[in-house]
Each structure stands twice: as structure tokens, then as C-alpha cells.
mmCIF file of C-alpha atoms in Angstrom:
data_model
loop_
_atom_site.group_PDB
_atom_site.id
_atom_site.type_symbol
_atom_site.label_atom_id
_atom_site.label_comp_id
_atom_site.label_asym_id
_atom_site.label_seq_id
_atom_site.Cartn_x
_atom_site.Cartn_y
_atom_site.Cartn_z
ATOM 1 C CA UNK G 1 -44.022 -12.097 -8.532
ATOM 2 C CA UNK G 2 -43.264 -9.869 -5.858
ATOM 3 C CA UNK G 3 -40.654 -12.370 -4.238
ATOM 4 C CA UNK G 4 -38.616 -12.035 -7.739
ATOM 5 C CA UNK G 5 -38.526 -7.688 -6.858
ATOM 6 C CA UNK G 6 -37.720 -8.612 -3.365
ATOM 7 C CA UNK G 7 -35.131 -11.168 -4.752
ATOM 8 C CA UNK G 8 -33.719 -8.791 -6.954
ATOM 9 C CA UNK G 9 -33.302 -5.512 -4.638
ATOM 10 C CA UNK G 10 -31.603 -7.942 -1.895
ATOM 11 C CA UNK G 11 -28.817 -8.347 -4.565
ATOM 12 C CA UNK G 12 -28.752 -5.402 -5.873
ATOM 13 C CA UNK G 13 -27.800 -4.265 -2.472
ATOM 14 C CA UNK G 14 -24.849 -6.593 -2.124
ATOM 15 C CA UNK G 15 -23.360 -5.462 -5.106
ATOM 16 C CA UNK G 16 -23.556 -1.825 -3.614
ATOM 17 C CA UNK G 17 -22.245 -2.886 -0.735
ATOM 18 C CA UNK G 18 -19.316 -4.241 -2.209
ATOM 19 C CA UNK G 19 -18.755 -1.332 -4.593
ATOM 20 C CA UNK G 20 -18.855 0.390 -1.561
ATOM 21 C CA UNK G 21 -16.057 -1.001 0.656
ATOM 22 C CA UNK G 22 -14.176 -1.020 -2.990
ATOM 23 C CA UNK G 23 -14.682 2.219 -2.985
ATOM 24 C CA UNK G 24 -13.751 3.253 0.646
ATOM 25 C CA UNK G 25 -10.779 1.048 0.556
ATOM 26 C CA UNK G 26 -9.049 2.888 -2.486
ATOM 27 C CA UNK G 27 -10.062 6.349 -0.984
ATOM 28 C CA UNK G 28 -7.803 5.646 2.197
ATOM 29 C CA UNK G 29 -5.560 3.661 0.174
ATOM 30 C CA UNK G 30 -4.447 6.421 -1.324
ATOM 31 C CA UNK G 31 -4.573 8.771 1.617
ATOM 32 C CA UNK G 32 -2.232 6.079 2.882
ATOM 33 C CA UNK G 33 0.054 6.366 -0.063
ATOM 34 C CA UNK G 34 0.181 10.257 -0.014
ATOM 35 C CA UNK G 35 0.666 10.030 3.398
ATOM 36 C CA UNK G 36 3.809 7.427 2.372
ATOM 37 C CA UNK G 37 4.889 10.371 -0.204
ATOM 38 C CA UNK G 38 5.246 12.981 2.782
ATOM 39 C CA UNK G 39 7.279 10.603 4.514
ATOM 40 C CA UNK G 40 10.218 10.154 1.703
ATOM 41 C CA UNK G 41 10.283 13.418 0.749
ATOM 42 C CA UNK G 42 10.802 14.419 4.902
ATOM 43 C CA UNK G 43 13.351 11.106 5.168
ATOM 44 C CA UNK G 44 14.743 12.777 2.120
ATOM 45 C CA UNK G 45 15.357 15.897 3.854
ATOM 46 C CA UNK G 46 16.203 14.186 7.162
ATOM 47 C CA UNK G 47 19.238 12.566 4.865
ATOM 48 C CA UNK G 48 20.697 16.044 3.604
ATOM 49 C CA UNK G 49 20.929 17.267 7.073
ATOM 50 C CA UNK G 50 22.568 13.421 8.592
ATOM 51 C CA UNK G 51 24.993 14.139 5.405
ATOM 52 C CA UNK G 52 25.624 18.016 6.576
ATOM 53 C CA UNK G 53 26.352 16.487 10.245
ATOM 54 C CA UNK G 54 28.826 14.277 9.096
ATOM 55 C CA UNK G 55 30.335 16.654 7.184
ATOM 56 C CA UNK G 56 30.760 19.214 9.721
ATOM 57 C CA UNK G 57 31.788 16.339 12.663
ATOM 58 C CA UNK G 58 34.338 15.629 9.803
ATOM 59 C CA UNK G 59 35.853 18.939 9.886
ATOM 60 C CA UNK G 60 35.823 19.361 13.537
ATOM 61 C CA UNK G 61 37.187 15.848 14.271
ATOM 62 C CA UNK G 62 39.981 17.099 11.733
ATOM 63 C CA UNK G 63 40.426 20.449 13.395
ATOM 64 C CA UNK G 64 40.370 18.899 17.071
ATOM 65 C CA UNK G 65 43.162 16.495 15.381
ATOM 66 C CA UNK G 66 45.240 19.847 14.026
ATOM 67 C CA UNK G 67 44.675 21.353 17.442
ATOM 68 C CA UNK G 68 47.375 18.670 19.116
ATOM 69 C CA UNK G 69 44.292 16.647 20.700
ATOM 70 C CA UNK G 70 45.221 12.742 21.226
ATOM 71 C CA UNK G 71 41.120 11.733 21.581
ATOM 72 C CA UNK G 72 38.987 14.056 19.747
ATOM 73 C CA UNK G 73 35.722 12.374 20.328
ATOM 74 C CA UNK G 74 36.030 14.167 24.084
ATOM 75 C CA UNK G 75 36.501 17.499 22.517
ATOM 76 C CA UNK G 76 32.555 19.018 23.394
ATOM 77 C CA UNK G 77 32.368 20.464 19.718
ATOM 78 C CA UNK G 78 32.975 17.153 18.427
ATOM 79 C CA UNK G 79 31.335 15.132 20.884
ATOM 80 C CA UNK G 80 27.954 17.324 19.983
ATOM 81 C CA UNK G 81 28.535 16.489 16.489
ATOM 82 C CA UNK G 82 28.084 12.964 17.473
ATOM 83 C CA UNK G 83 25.112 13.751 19.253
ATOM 84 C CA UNK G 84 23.032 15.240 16.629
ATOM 85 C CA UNK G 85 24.379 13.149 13.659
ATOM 86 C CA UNK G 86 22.468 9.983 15.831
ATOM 87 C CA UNK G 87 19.577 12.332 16.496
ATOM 88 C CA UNK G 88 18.963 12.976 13.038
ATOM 89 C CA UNK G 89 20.122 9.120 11.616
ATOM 90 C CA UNK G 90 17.116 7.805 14.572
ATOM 91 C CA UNK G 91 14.617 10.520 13.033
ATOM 92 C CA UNK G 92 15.119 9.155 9.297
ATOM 93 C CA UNK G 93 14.957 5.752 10.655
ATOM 94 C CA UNK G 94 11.805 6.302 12.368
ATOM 95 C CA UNK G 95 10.430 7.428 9.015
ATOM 96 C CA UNK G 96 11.340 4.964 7.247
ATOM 97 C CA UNK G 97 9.457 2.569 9.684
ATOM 98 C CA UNK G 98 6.682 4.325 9.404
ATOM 99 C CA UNK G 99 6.826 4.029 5.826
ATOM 100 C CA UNK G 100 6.994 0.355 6.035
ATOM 101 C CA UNK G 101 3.977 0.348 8.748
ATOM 102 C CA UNK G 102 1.831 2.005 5.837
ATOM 103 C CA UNK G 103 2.725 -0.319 3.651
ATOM 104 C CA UNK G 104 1.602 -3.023 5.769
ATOM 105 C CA UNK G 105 -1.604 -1.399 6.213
ATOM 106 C CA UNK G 106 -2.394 -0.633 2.851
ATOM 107 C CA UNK G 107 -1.716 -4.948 2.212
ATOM 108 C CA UNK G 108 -4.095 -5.695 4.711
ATOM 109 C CA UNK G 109 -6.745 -3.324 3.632
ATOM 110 C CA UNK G 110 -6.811 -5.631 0.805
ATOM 111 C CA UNK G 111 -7.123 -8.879 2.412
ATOM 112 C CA UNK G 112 -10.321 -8.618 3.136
ATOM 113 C CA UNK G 113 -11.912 -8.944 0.239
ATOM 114 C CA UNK G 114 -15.497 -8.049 -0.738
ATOM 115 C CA UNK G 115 -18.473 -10.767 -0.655
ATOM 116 C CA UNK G 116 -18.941 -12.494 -3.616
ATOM 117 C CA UNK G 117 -21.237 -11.444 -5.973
ATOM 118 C CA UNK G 118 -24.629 -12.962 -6.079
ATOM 119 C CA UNK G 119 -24.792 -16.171 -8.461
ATOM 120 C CA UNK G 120 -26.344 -15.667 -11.896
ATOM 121 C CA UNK G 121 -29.972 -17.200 -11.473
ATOM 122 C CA UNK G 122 -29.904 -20.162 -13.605
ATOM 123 C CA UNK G 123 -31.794 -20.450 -17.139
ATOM 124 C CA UNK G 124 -33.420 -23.518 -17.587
ATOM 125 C CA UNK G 125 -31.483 -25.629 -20.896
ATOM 126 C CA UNK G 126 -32.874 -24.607 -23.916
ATOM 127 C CA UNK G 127 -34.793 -27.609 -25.385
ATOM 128 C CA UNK G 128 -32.413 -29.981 -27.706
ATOM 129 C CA UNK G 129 -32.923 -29.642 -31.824
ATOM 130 C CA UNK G 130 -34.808 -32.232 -33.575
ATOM 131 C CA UNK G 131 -32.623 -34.694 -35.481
ATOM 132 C CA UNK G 132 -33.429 -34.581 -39.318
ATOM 133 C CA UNK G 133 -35.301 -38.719 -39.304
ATOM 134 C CA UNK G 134 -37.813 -37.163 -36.246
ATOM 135 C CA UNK G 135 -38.564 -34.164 -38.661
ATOM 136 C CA UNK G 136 -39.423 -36.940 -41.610
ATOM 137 C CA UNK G 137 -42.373 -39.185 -41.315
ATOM 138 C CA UNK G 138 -41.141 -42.648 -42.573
ATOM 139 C CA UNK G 139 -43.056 -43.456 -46.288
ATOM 140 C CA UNK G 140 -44.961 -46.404 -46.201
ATOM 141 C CA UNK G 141 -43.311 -49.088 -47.982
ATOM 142 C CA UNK G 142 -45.286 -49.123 -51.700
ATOM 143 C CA UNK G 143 -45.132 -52.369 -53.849
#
């Protein structure tokens, strides 16, 4: 009898392990995914300022043009403009693959899956019905 308790508490404690790492592995899963929120909403804000770059490299490109100038990439405003629209297009890009490295650890949190659960002891086949002609003695034959 005791071996049954002993038995029974050594699955018992598989199971909790397994709701465990469950457990654990949705908790930083969605750390992971909050931490994937923070990202967007910075690439998001990383994208205004590329857009306000271009715009203003626009208008000095156009000015530098007004201004008589045969090359206006050389122009320093212009060339400056340049410079910090590729500054801020590499920062968003390095978000976004930062994002995607997440991602990829948030799949292979999964992969690992939890043991199996214990197998279901086995209960021995219930005993077949008696047909109807076992139930009822044959009659003697009378003549």
C-alpha cells in the first residue's frame, strides 16, 4: 500500500512540474511580447522623425538647387541631412531586428515542450455479461 502513495506523489509531481514550466514560459512570453510592443511603438516614432528628415533634406536640396548650386549633395546643410536621415533609417532598422529576434525567441520557448503526462494506470476489463442460454439451465427432456 504504501508503494501506491509513493506512486502517486511521484506523479503528482510531474504534473507540477509541467504546470510549472507552462507557467514560467507564458510569464516571459509575454514579457517578451510587451517588450515587442515598446519596440513598434519606438520604430513608430523612429519613422516620424526618418519622414521629418526627408522632408527637411527635401527642402534644402531644393533651396541649395534655387541657390545656383550644380551638386547639392556637397552643400554641408544638405550633406548633414543625408547624414542623419541614414542615422535614423539604421536606428528603425535595428528595431525592427530586434523585433524579429523576439519573435524567434518566443517560438523557441515553445519548442520545448513539457514531459508527458503520466499514463492513466490501467483498469483491469470489466468481466464480459452472461449470454441469456448460460443464465437458463437446459429442461430435461420430459416424455
Amino acid at each position: 500500500m504504501p508503494a501506491d502513495y509513493q506512486g502517486l506523489a511521484a506523479n503528482g509531481l510531474k504534473g507540477l512540474k509541467g504546470a510549472c514550466w507552462y507557467t514560467r514560459t507564458l510569464a516571459l512570453n509575454i514579457l517578451r511580447r510587451g517588450l515587442i510592443l515598446g519596440r513598434y511603438t519606438l520604430a513608430c516614432w523612429q519613422k516620424q522623425k526618418v519622414n521629418k528628415a526627408m522632408r527637411r533634406l527635401g527642402e534644402q536640396f531644393f533651396q541649395a538647387l534655387e541657390q545656383g548650386e550644380t551638386n547639392p549633395l556637397v552643400v554641408s546643410a544638405v550633406s548633414d541631412a543625408v547624414k542623419k536621415a541614414k542615422d535614423l533609417k539604421e536606428a528603425k532598422d535595428k528595431n525592427y531586428q530586434a523585433v524579429a529576434a523576439t519573435r524567434e525567441k518566443i517560438r523557441a520557448a515553445w519548442v520545448q515542450e513539457p514531459p508527458p503526462p503520466p499514463p492513466a494506470p490501467e483498469t483491469p476489463p470489466a468481466p464480459a455479461e452472461p449470454t441469456e442460454a448460460a443464465e437458463k439451465p437446459e429442461e430435461p427432456a420430459a416424455s
